[in-house]
XYZ file of C-alpha atoms in Angstrom:
695
model
C 0.175 0.187 -0.033
C 0.879 3.123 -0.608
C 2.406 5.993 2.057
C -0.924 7.546 2.161
C -3.521 5.419 2.228
C -5.601 6.251 5.213
C -6.385 3.383 7.590
C -9.532 4.229 9.400
C -10.677 2.154 13.510
C -14.398 0.667 13.157
C -14.994 -0.020 17.007
C -18.443 -1.575 18.130
C -19.794 -0.980 21.345
C -22.805 -3.291 22.550
C -23.986 -3.721 25.804
C -21.629 -5.662 27.450
C -18.949 -6.293 24.454
C -16.308 -4.184 22.649
C -14.696 -4.678 19.366
C -12.780 -2.921 17.069
C -11.521 -3.491 13.486
C -9.259 -1.504 11.242
C -9.968 -0.769 7.831
C -8.583 1.300 4.315
C -10.081 2.394 0.952
C -7.498 1.094 -1.661
C -7.355 1.935 -4.751
C -9.805 -1.075 -6.248
C -12.497 1.200 -4.717
C -12.865 -1.719 -2.371
C -12.908 -1.609 1.808
C -10.070 -3.687 2.570
C -10.865 -5.458 6.171
C -7.206 -5.046 7.896
C -7.214 -6.769 11.154
C -10.422 -7.057 13.459
C -10.426 -7.387 17.157
C -12.444 -10.903 19.129
C -15.085 -9.509 21.551
C -14.070 -8.436 24.451
C -15.889 -8.311 27.608
C -17.034 -4.514 29.846
C -19.200 -4.399 33.234
C -18.567 -1.164 34.351
C -18.795 2.211 32.981
C -15.834 3.392 34.480
C -13.745 0.203 32.288
C -15.064 1.318 29.115
C -11.350 3.208 27.971
C -9.265 0.781 29.715
C -11.795 -2.333 27.441
C -11.995 -0.610 23.967
C -8.179 0.554 24.122
C -7.371 -3.587 24.559
C -9.855 -3.757 21.550
C -7.853 -1.993 19.643
C -4.340 -3.115 20.501
C -5.705 -6.668 19.575
C -6.895 -4.914 15.892
C -4.054 -3.036 15.060
C -1.513 -6.450 15.229
C -1.459 -6.671 11.974
C -0.986 -3.754 10.994
C 1.435 -2.489 8.459
C 4.726 -1.632 9.737
C 5.537 2.076 9.398
C 1.940 2.790 8.157
C 0.300 5.712 10.464
C -2.047 5.040 12.778
C -5.666 4.896 12.276
C -7.823 8.096 14.097
C -11.232 8.395 11.883
C -13.071 6.053 13.741
C -17.089 4.307 13.192
C -18.970 3.471 15.984
C -21.263 0.908 15.954
C -24.007 0.829 18.102
C -27.163 -0.527 19.798
C -30.173 0.801 18.630
C -30.953 1.587 22.674
C -27.978 4.025 21.976
C -29.976 6.323 19.925
C -33.116 8.447 20.187
C -34.509 10.248 17.317
C -31.797 9.825 15.373
C -28.887 10.989 17.664
C -26.639 9.089 19.801
C -28.475 9.288 23.967
C -27.256 11.784 26.104
C -25.375 9.988 28.488
C -23.382 7.003 26.148
C -22.478 10.610 23.920
C -20.352 11.586 27.250
C -19.140 8.034 26.855
C -17.852 8.397 23.152
C -16.116 11.702 23.807
C -14.883 10.544 26.883
C -13.046 7.211 24.802
C -11.963 9.602 21.833
C -10.666 12.006 24.413
C -9.032 9.485 25.969
C -7.219 7.118 22.997
C -6.954 10.379 20.613
C -9.674 9.415 18.525
C -11.643 10.937 15.878
C -15.022 10.220 15.522
C -16.311 9.852 11.772
C -20.121 9.107 12.422
C -22.145 6.253 14.176
C -24.562 3.527 12.707
C -26.885 1.258 14.542
C -25.906 -2.358 14.441
C -28.790 -3.952 12.543
C -29.054 -1.124 10.214
C -25.423 -1.791 9.446
C -26.394 -5.432 9.267
C -29.771 -5.141 7.003
C -26.852 -2.995 4.398
C -23.772 -5.695 4.360
C -27.116 -8.385 3.984
C -28.219 -6.406 0.853
C -24.206 -6.168 -0.401
C -24.043 -9.894 0.105
C -27.084 -11.238 -1.099
C -28.265 -8.573 -3.948
C -31.238 -7.663 -2.169
C -32.477 -5.910 0.536
C -33.211 -7.856 3.529
C -36.417 -9.312 4.887
C -36.271 -10.436 8.105
C -36.172 -9.491 12.100
C -32.677 -8.649 13.558
C -31.964 -9.465 17.135
C -29.509 -7.742 19.541
C -29.208 -9.697 22.414
C -28.073 -8.102 25.135
C -27.180 -8.746 28.676
C -30.437 -7.120 30.254
C -32.000 -6.249 26.953
C -33.133 -7.343 23.553
C -33.574 -5.306 21.012
C -35.802 -6.233 18.256
C -35.568 -4.696 14.096
C -37.839 -5.575 11.635
C -37.346 -4.986 8.039
C -39.062 -5.598 4.669
C -37.548 -5.457 1.255
C -34.766 -3.396 2.760
C -36.844 -0.797 4.832
C -37.018 -0.690 8.259
C -40.580 -1.661 9.588
C -39.978 -0.647 13.338
C -37.580 -1.132 16.452
C -38.382 -2.262 19.690
C -36.058 -2.551 22.807
C -37.195 -5.205 25.051
C -36.638 -6.415 28.695
C -34.792 -9.511 29.075
C -35.959 -12.192 31.178
C -35.389 -16.481 31.058
C -36.514 -17.225 28.353
C -35.139 -15.577 25.140
C -37.990 -17.007 22.932
C -40.789 -14.746 25.384
C -38.702 -11.804 24.959
C -38.468 -11.736 20.873
C -42.508 -12.937 20.416
C -43.421 -10.039 23.280
C -41.634 -7.704 20.838
C -42.575 -8.820 18.181
C -46.129 -8.822 19.451
C -45.980 -5.335 18.998
C -46.037 -5.175 15.479
C -48.927 -8.224 15.069
C -51.392 -7.024 12.202
C -52.976 -8.828 8.737
C -49.304 -8.762 7.516
C -46.805 -11.798 7.954
C -43.421 -10.946 9.983
C -40.527 -11.993 8.033
C -39.720 -15.398 8.396
C -35.942 -15.078 8.789
C -34.153 -14.025 12.375
C -30.019 -13.012 12.351
C -29.298 -12.354 15.660
C -25.853 -11.054 17.293
C -23.844 -9.818 19.967
C -20.404 -10.182 21.166
C -20.478 -13.963 22.676
C -21.110 -16.600 20.199
C -21.161 -19.646 21.943
C -24.579 -17.363 23.219
C -25.897 -16.732 20.394
C -25.826 -20.693 19.200
C -27.518 -21.640 22.210
C -29.946 -18.623 21.134
C -29.813 -20.514 17.817
C -31.215 -23.990 19.840
C -33.816 -22.500 21.653
C -35.531 -20.616 18.850
C -35.299 -23.735 16.656
C -36.890 -26.360 18.610
C -39.642 -24.027 19.987
C -43.064 -24.229 18.857
C -44.124 -21.386 16.499
C -47.948 -22.969 15.961
C -49.002 -23.972 18.937
C -47.504 -21.648 21.929
C -49.860 -19.073 23.359
C -46.984 -16.875 22.905
C -47.061 -16.276 18.884
C -50.787 -15.628 19.024
C -51.377 -12.863 16.915
C -48.113 -12.769 15.840
C -47.755 -14.828 12.202
C -45.391 -16.033 9.595
C -45.463 -17.298 6.595
C -43.335 -20.609 7.387
C -41.488 -21.381 10.370
C -38.916 -19.097 11.032
C -35.033 -19.923 10.172
C -32.682 -18.471 12.611
C -29.160 -16.979 11.679
C -25.674 -15.916 13.758
C -23.966 -13.317 12.762
C -20.643 -13.903 13.589
C -18.307 -11.452 15.578
C -15.829 -10.981 11.978
C -18.715 -10.363 9.886
C -20.182 -7.735 12.340
C -17.396 -5.651 12.241
C -17.234 -6.523 8.305
C -20.732 -4.792 8.052
C -20.016 -1.829 10.353
C -16.374 -1.433 8.304
C -18.529 -1.525 4.979
C -21.268 1.277 6.614
C -18.280 3.703 6.793
C -16.487 3.195 3.980
C -19.701 3.584 1.648
C -20.345 7.031 3.204
C -16.416 8.002 3.376
C -15.351 6.542 0.362
C -16.854 5.355 -3.241
C -16.521 2.032 -2.194
C -17.275 -1.104 -4.953
C -17.256 -3.926 -2.678
C -14.799 -5.504 0.155
C -11.669 -7.256 -0.195
C -11.383 -9.647 3.285
C -7.776 -10.038 5.663
C -7.262 -13.030 3.113
C -7.667 -10.549 0.399
C -11.059 -12.417 -1.339
C -13.095 -10.083 -2.633
C -16.862 -10.190 -0.364
C -18.597 -8.556 -2.459
C -19.211 -5.623 -5.158
C -20.894 -1.967 -4.785
C -21.084 1.066 -7.660
C -22.005 4.184 -6.355
C -22.331 7.647 -7.995
C -19.128 9.433 -7.612
C -18.027 12.545 -6.567
C -21.133 12.634 -3.940
C -20.848 15.566 -1.514
C -20.263 15.053 2.150
C -24.164 16.494 3.298
C -25.790 14.166 0.414
C -23.438 11.147 1.963
C -25.835 11.434 5.760
C -23.282 13.600 7.288
C -25.583 15.833 8.977
C -25.249 17.098 12.596
C -28.483 15.657 15.201
C -30.587 14.475 12.331
C -31.342 10.849 11.332
C -30.489 10.716 7.739
C -32.526 7.472 7.710
C -35.965 10.369 7.186
C -33.979 11.911 4.703
C -33.202 8.553 2.569
C -35.810 8.931 -0.457
C -34.562 11.757 -1.265
C -30.775 10.706 -1.806
C -30.819 9.507 -5.993
C -29.859 5.752 -6.487
C -27.076 4.748 -7.863
C -27.033 4.178 -12.148
C -24.050 1.592 -11.471
C -25.881 -0.570 -9.114
C -26.310 -4.725 -10.393
C -29.713 -5.328 -12.029
C -32.898 -5.279 -9.502
C -30.056 -4.461 -7.288
C -30.579 -0.730 -6.359
C -29.438 0.631 -2.541
C -29.755 3.182 -0.409
C -26.907 4.155 0.635
C -26.878 6.542 3.677
C -26.765 5.018 6.840
C -24.144 6.550 8.442
C -25.111 9.269 10.811
C -22.444 12.076 12.089
C -21.979 12.412 15.407
C -22.399 15.861 17.022
C -19.293 18.525 17.514
C -17.453 18.624 20.308
C -18.005 22.263 22.424
C -14.988 24.297 22.914
C -14.972 27.378 24.975
C -12.598 30.055 23.081
C -10.915 32.811 26.105
C -10.291 36.390 24.584
C -7.669 38.276 25.744
C -10.063 42.073 26.667
C -8.691 45.610 26.391
C -7.210 47.158 29.323
C -10.215 49.544 29.958
C -13.069 47.530 29.371
C -12.099 44.371 30.996
C -13.359 45.084 34.381
C -17.063 45.271 33.175
C -16.639 42.735 30.738
C -15.319 39.600 33.066
C -18.333 40.833 35.730
C -21.120 40.279 32.542
C -18.909 37.507 31.725
C -19.328 36.183 35.870
C -22.582 36.444 35.489
C -23.559 35.652 32.302
C -21.036 31.820 33.786
C -23.048 32.105 37.076
C -26.401 32.563 35.300
C -24.933 29.630 32.860
C -24.054 27.125 35.844
C -27.348 27.508 37.016
C -29.422 27.330 34.303
C -27.437 23.813 33.862
C -27.731 22.745 37.260
C -31.650 23.259 37.210
C -31.186 20.930 33.750
C -28.838 18.408 34.851
C -28.086 17.781 38.621
C -31.612 17.203 40.084
C -32.292 13.494 40.640
C -36.066 12.124 41.215
C -37.472 8.606 42.744
C -40.895 8.103 41.851
C -42.339 5.047 43.536
C -46.048 4.241 42.042
C -47.642 1.926 44.289
C -50.940 -0.387 42.689
C -53.521 -2.756 43.342
C -52.316 -5.576 42.253
C -54.289 -9.063 41.143
C -53.500 -12.129 42.288
C -53.208 -15.475 40.897
C -52.814 -18.708 42.197
C -53.235 -22.472 40.888
C -52.557 -25.422 42.700
C -51.250 -28.402 41.213
C -49.221 -31.910 42.676
C -46.462 -32.627 40.603
C -43.627 -35.000 41.094
C -39.807 -35.506 41.124
C -38.072 -37.995 39.630
C -34.026 -38.250 39.653
C -34.622 -41.359 37.598
C -36.219 -38.419 34.733
C -33.706 -36.827 31.738
C -36.741 -34.581 30.548
C -39.506 -33.082 31.962
C -43.373 -34.933 30.848
C -45.057 -31.355 31.166
C -48.616 -33.837 30.267
C -48.342 -36.198 33.160
C -46.811 -33.496 35.670
C -43.619 -34.953 36.537
C -39.995 -33.042 35.720
C -36.488 -34.484 36.893
C -35.678 -33.856 39.969
C -31.992 -34.048 41.772
C -30.822 -35.034 45.169
C -27.585 -32.968 46.907
C -26.392 -33.418 50.311
C -24.419 -32.417 52.914
C -22.761 -33.306 56.700
C -23.462 -30.274 60.035
C -22.211 -30.501 63.154
C -22.956 -27.939 66.322
C -22.573 -28.015 69.727
C -25.094 -26.194 72.462
C -25.854 -26.302 75.676
C -28.823 -26.199 78.045
C -29.558 -25.644 81.949
C -30.885 -28.979 83.466
C -34.123 -28.742 84.942
C -34.697 -31.989 86.949
C -35.142 -32.169 90.780
C -34.444 -35.795 92.750
C -34.476 -36.307 96.296
C -31.108 -37.402 97.816
C -29.527 -38.423 101.831
C -28.684 -41.360 103.553
C -30.900 -43.877 104.985
C -31.177 -44.447 108.928
C -30.131 -47.501 110.902
C -30.957 -49.265 114.207
C -30.603 -52.359 116.006
C -33.830 -54.670 116.413
C -34.909 -57.792 118.574
C -37.472 -60.443 117.450
C -39.949 -61.582 119.388
C -40.904 -64.961 118.264
C -44.213 -66.034 120.677
C -44.831 -69.602 118.597
C -43.772 -73.435 119.821
C -41.657 -73.181 116.706
C -38.374 -71.793 115.923
C -38.325 -69.139 113.192
C -35.885 -68.421 110.594
C -34.983 -65.320 108.874
C -33.534 -64.559 105.890
C -30.953 -60.910 105.527
C -33.638 -58.021 104.030
C -36.738 -59.759 106.117
C -39.389 -56.367 106.005
C -39.390 -54.696 108.975
C -43.057 -52.616 109.016
C -42.863 -49.865 111.549
C -44.633 -46.808 112.399
C -47.036 -44.859 109.656
C -46.132 -48.361 106.935
C -42.140 -47.106 107.132
C -40.151 -50.273 105.858
C -36.947 -51.135 107.247
C -35.193 -54.284 106.131
C -32.734 -56.697 107.995
C -29.367 -57.049 107.500
C -28.815 -60.074 108.093
C -30.267 -63.332 109.090
C -31.562 -64.529 112.338
C -32.650 -68.334 113.747
C -35.407 -67.366 116.699
C -35.972 -70.349 118.814
C -39.484 -70.794 120.515
C -41.274 -69.440 123.018
C -40.863 -71.371 126.340
C -44.060 -70.217 127.553
C -46.158 -67.652 126.753
C -44.621 -64.698 128.394
C -41.344 -66.000 127.857
C -41.181 -65.031 123.668
C -37.740 -66.590 121.883
C -35.686 -63.580 120.897
C -32.904 -62.753 118.718
C -31.119 -59.394 118.124
C -30.582 -58.148 114.286
C -29.269 -54.986 112.438
C -32.217 -53.671 110.333
C -31.893 -50.360 107.638
C -35.192 -48.369 106.386
C -35.687 -49.383 102.727
C -35.494 -44.945 101.942
C -34.219 -42.242 102.684
C -34.749 -39.622 105.144
C -35.394 -37.924 108.599
C -38.558 -39.735 109.439
C -37.484 -43.190 109.497
C -34.971 -42.296 112.636
C -37.432 -43.996 115.103
C -36.591 -43.601 118.802
C -35.965 -47.150 120.690
C -39.006 -49.441 121.507
C -40.458 -48.483 118.547
C -42.157 -52.174 117.481
C -42.733 -53.632 114.182
C -44.152 -56.378 112.601
C -42.294 -58.878 110.894
C -42.561 -60.001 107.346
C -46.076 -62.139 106.282
C -46.187 -62.984 110.702
C -49.267 -61.618 112.324
C -47.815 -59.044 114.543
C -49.172 -61.262 117.556
C -47.115 -64.173 116.945
C -44.237 -62.612 115.775
C -42.548 -59.101 116.506
C -39.826 -57.168 116.583
C -38.604 -53.985 118.607
C -36.305 -51.257 118.623
C -32.939 -51.617 120.844
C -30.822 -49.111 119.907
C -32.896 -46.207 117.715
C -32.738 -45.563 114.578
C -30.272 -43.329 113.555
C -28.691 -40.827 110.781
C -31.626 -40.283 108.002
C -31.510 -37.494 106.235
C -32.585 -36.094 102.696
C -31.908 -32.930 100.220
C -33.351 -31.854 96.796
C -30.505 -31.589 94.009
C -30.796 -30.084 90.379
C -30.107 -33.350 88.187
C -30.923 -34.096 84.397
C -34.484 -35.202 83.139
C -35.281 -37.175 80.144
C -37.267 -34.219 79.257
C -34.295 -32.312 79.073
C -32.147 -34.533 76.683
C -35.564 -34.425 74.368
C -35.355 -30.862 74.449
C -31.800 -30.077 74.024
C -31.604 -32.607 70.738
C -34.558 -30.713 69.475
C -33.142 -27.259 69.191
C -30.029 -28.651 68.022
C -31.615 -30.032 65.411
C -33.666 -27.431 64.558
C -30.373 -25.440 64.492
C -28.720 -27.482 62.214
C -31.342 -27.357 59.893
C -31.336 -24.122 59.264
C -27.593 -24.084 58.770
C -27.913 -26.742 56.685
C -30.638 -25.301 54.409
C -28.286 -22.643 54.215
C -25.290 -25.063 53.167
C -27.966 -26.860 50.375
C -28.552 -23.085 48.995
C -24.875 -22.602 48.487
C -24.194 -26.046 47.044
C -27.172 -25.897 44.499
C -25.997 -25.809 41.188
C -26.674 -23.280 38.616
C -29.980 -22.799 36.714
C -31.612 -25.291 39.819
C -33.475 -24.191 43.005
C -34.368 -25.853 45.988
C -37.531 -27.792 46.797
C -38.285 -25.899 50.398
C -35.090 -26.709 52.165
C -34.838 -29.599 54.001
C -36.124 -33.521 52.652
C -34.507 -35.690 55.252
C -31.809 -35.495 58.242
C -30.073 -38.698 59.170
C -27.900 -39.124 62.838
C -23.943 -39.367 62.215
C -23.249 -39.311 65.594
C -24.938 -37.769 68.518
C -23.015 -37.573 72.275
C -24.462 -36.207 75.315
C -22.084 -34.493 78.707
C -24.251 -35.812 81.346
C -26.998 -39.009 81.371
C -30.626 -38.719 82.420
C -30.835 -38.136 86.782
C -26.855 -36.646 87.194
C -26.759 -34.140 88.967
C -25.375 -31.344 86.573
C -26.484 -27.982 86.154
C -25.609 -27.851 82.668
C -26.035 -30.329 79.435
C -24.416 -30.324 76.713
C -24.830 -31.938 73.075
C -22.724 -32.799 70.154
C -24.343 -33.427 67.585
C -23.529 -34.521 63.303
C -26.137 -35.192 60.879
C -26.841 -35.422 57.457
C -29.248 -32.657 55.308
C -30.676 -33.883 52.053
C -32.839 -32.104 49.439
C -34.180 -31.787 46.401
C -33.582 -28.849 43.552
C -35.353 -29.172 40.367
C -34.465 -27.024 36.857
C -35.689 -23.476 37.801
C -36.586 -22.389 34.294
C -38.296 -26.069 33.662
C -40.627 -25.378 37.274
C -41.371 -21.557 35.720
C -41.979 -22.493 32.293
C -44.643 -24.726 33.795
C -45.900 -22.238 36.220
C -46.199 -19.748 33.100
C -48.038 -21.971 31.310
C -50.500 -23.213 33.914
C -50.915 -19.784 35.138
C -51.125 -17.637 31.730
C -55.082 -18.549 30.570
C -55.924 -16.723 33.391
C -53.964 -13.612 33.460
C -56.192 -10.963 32.830
C -56.190 -8.262 30.119
C -54.310 -5.126 31.238
C -51.997 -6.916 33.443
C -48.743 -9.187 32.549
C -46.877 -11.891 34.205
C -43.208 -12.450 33.938
C -41.955 -16.484 35.051
C -40.013 -14.746 37.447
C -42.608 -12.926 39.501
C -44.215 -16.337 40.441
C -43.596 -17.574 43.883
C -43.471 -21.480 44.673
C -44.028 -23.637 47.510
C -43.424 -26.863 47.767
C -45.205 -29.135 50.003
C -44.040 -33.182 50.319
C -47.508 -35.309 49.467
C -45.712 -38.689 49.830
C -42.586 -40.500 48.173
C -43.759 -42.563 45.983
C -40.519 -45.304 45.554
C -36.706 -44.483 46.757
C -35.982 -41.078 44.023
C -39.526 -39.925 43.391
C -41.548 -37.615 45.732
C -45.099 -35.906 44.894
C -44.912 -32.542 45.853
C -48.610 -30.012 46.120
C -47.523 -27.271 44.263
C -48.763 -24.206 45.313
C -48.084 -21.200 42.697
C -48.779 -17.744 43.286
C -48.155 -14.395 41.651
C -49.310 -11.132 42.254
C -49.881 -9.203 38.687
C -48.935 -5.651 38.073
C -51.264 -3.725 35.510
C -48.842 -2.755 32.355
C -47.057 0.629 32.649
C -44.489 2.453 30.121
C -42.198 3.050 32.749
C -40.170 5.532 30.205
C -43.821 7.028 28.798
C -44.193 8.073 32.195
C -40.991 9.273 33.121
C -41.878 11.649 29.999
C -45.036 12.598 31.128
C -43.662 14.323 34.619
C -40.327 15.567 33.498
C -40.116 18.701 34.790
C -43.607 19.648 36.514
C -44.226 19.917 39.806
C -44.717 17.052 42.311
C -48.341 18.006 42.651
C -48.615 18.179 38.781
C -46.584 14.440 38.409
C -48.607 12.900 41.122
C -52.276 14.202 39.135
C -51.319 12.277 36.108
C -49.752 9.457 37.756
C -53.536 9.282 39.633
C -54.436 8.064 35.609
C -52.502 4.847 35.681
C -54.834 2.181 36.195
C -54.791 0.712 39.645
C -53.550 3.535 41.202
C -53.053 3.578 44.740
C -50.998 6.422 45.721
C -47.160 7.306 45.155
C -43.583 8.489 46.767
C -41.523 11.289 45.372
C -37.762 11.828 46.393
C -36.343 14.810 44.579
C -32.114 14.607 44.880
C -30.620 18.331 44.555
C -33.455 20.001 44.348
C -33.382 23.753 43.878
C -35.457 24.727 46.424
C -36.857 28.063 44.494
C -37.872 25.936 41.288
C -39.440 22.584 42.838
C -39.470 20.876 39.816
C -39.112 17.750 38.851
C -36.400 16.732 36.777
C -36.497 17.775 33.237
C -34.361 15.006 31.839
C -35.947 11.813 31.411
C -32.852 9.378 32.956
C -32.485 11.334 35.844
C -36.378 10.332 36.792
C -36.316 6.394 38.282
C -39.280 5.094 38.297
C -40.526 1.825 39.642
C -43.831 0.274 40.317
C -44.343 -1.625 43.540
C -47.644 -3.918 44.595
C -49.505 -1.944 47.741
C -49.115 -4.819 49.943
């Protein structure tokens, strides 16, 4: 290439991804793609400059040695960055920051969907009829083209179902005409695009209630736009406007497509206009007389970025300097005040609406042996997970027992019968108040020699129970065993003494049971937390714990041990069941969908699911009574609400908010409010709108 060859940057900025390309226009009027960087992830706004720098560095590694580094830059942005034909201010500030810090000169920008439609015509020789879908992390950009004309574009929030998101966007194009059956998917993550393609290909485009009202001539065909193809499209858009290119030359030297155009076209006719959407003027541009037959093309798709504001300082004459300085200062203060009134105020508006509660109950079976769902039979795949948890807990002992000593004394056994009496040790002696004693030794008592001279023998006896009541005095009488007292009896020859008792705190069985119950509950909560932490991505835990098994149990004391406290060390195994969250929410959404009232919206993430184990049918298979609940909120357009109340007094804004369906009340919180004005911010992006259910 000659030294006069000028190189250009293409810089693609998507939500979450950055990509760069280097290109030039060679002598054959071909857009020569020199190098394309891979897509690089970015998340924080503060990292944008650094990530862009990395993408530029990756793209320039094949740059010709000695050639001047590019400065002029064409930006490719998603439609969510553009409003009324211009880049939104908050994103324009980001681009300015990138250009300033990386020495880039902005040449213009192109919306990615328009660039892809333009490139598709160049590749195929016919205007695009299709749906161009940009998959962002939080949003989905959808643009519909028919014979090269943009029918419209929408931006919808991203949910767990890409099919539902696209259908939600296409539903806004409902009409008698069928929508295009060709889909082009793009973003910076090609692996995600392939997954999305497979999901869309396998989706039901005929019987799904989400497709109701959206007509296609045949089952849609889905294509993935690779990162390189996207970079080429943006570069081609820039080359088509900056120079009179006739085709694209890829990095390997292969001519990708041919493009003929008029020569010596003035810049204004090429779309370089300030703050104006040139697509509105597209019919005024003469078509190329050198296009291939049947391939006429509206070429003006590149839009000019607004110029950077500049401030000039003029040296003042000595005589008028003071007055002019004072006047300039007043003007500056007024400008600061006006700028502050416009840019600094922020507001948070919370709108409370009356929700409608939708509830459905179904019996669902979760089975470990199932690999795919059977919605008709209400059976979903389930997986078990287990964790071990252990802990220690101490409770106060609340039991009470009586302890003490037994009274002891000596008795004389008297036998009044005519035969001798033999008594074994342990013979029961019954004293007054039915107090029981037992002999500590055996005795053989001789027969009575006369009625007044019974046979006698002394033995030691001890109280059966403890307590001072067993301390009986000398000469106390006792019956002996089963003998009638008139035939055989006993009297105390040495008083019974030493009997005592006292009450102490001891461990009861209730203490042990309660301690184990309390510690088990604590360990179950710990187990639920650990189970939740071990749930695989995309799965949800079914109401915590399914069952527990004790691994080890050890008490510091046993029942009736004297102690103030008792401690338990416990280890248990906790088992839970998980189910695929997307499958269960899809089941719930399909179940509840027909019951959604008109004017209300339901998203799968709004549904709460409560499982209650009904029975375990077999090992590895459980039936749950499952309650699905959702608080449906009225459909509201928060962007439209922000536009309606921007710059209004709070009371005027609330009067408008009262017209919202289901309105109950609202709260308006102003930050950095200027007291003399008291209005809501004039910029809609400075107004945060939240819609919540009134509790």
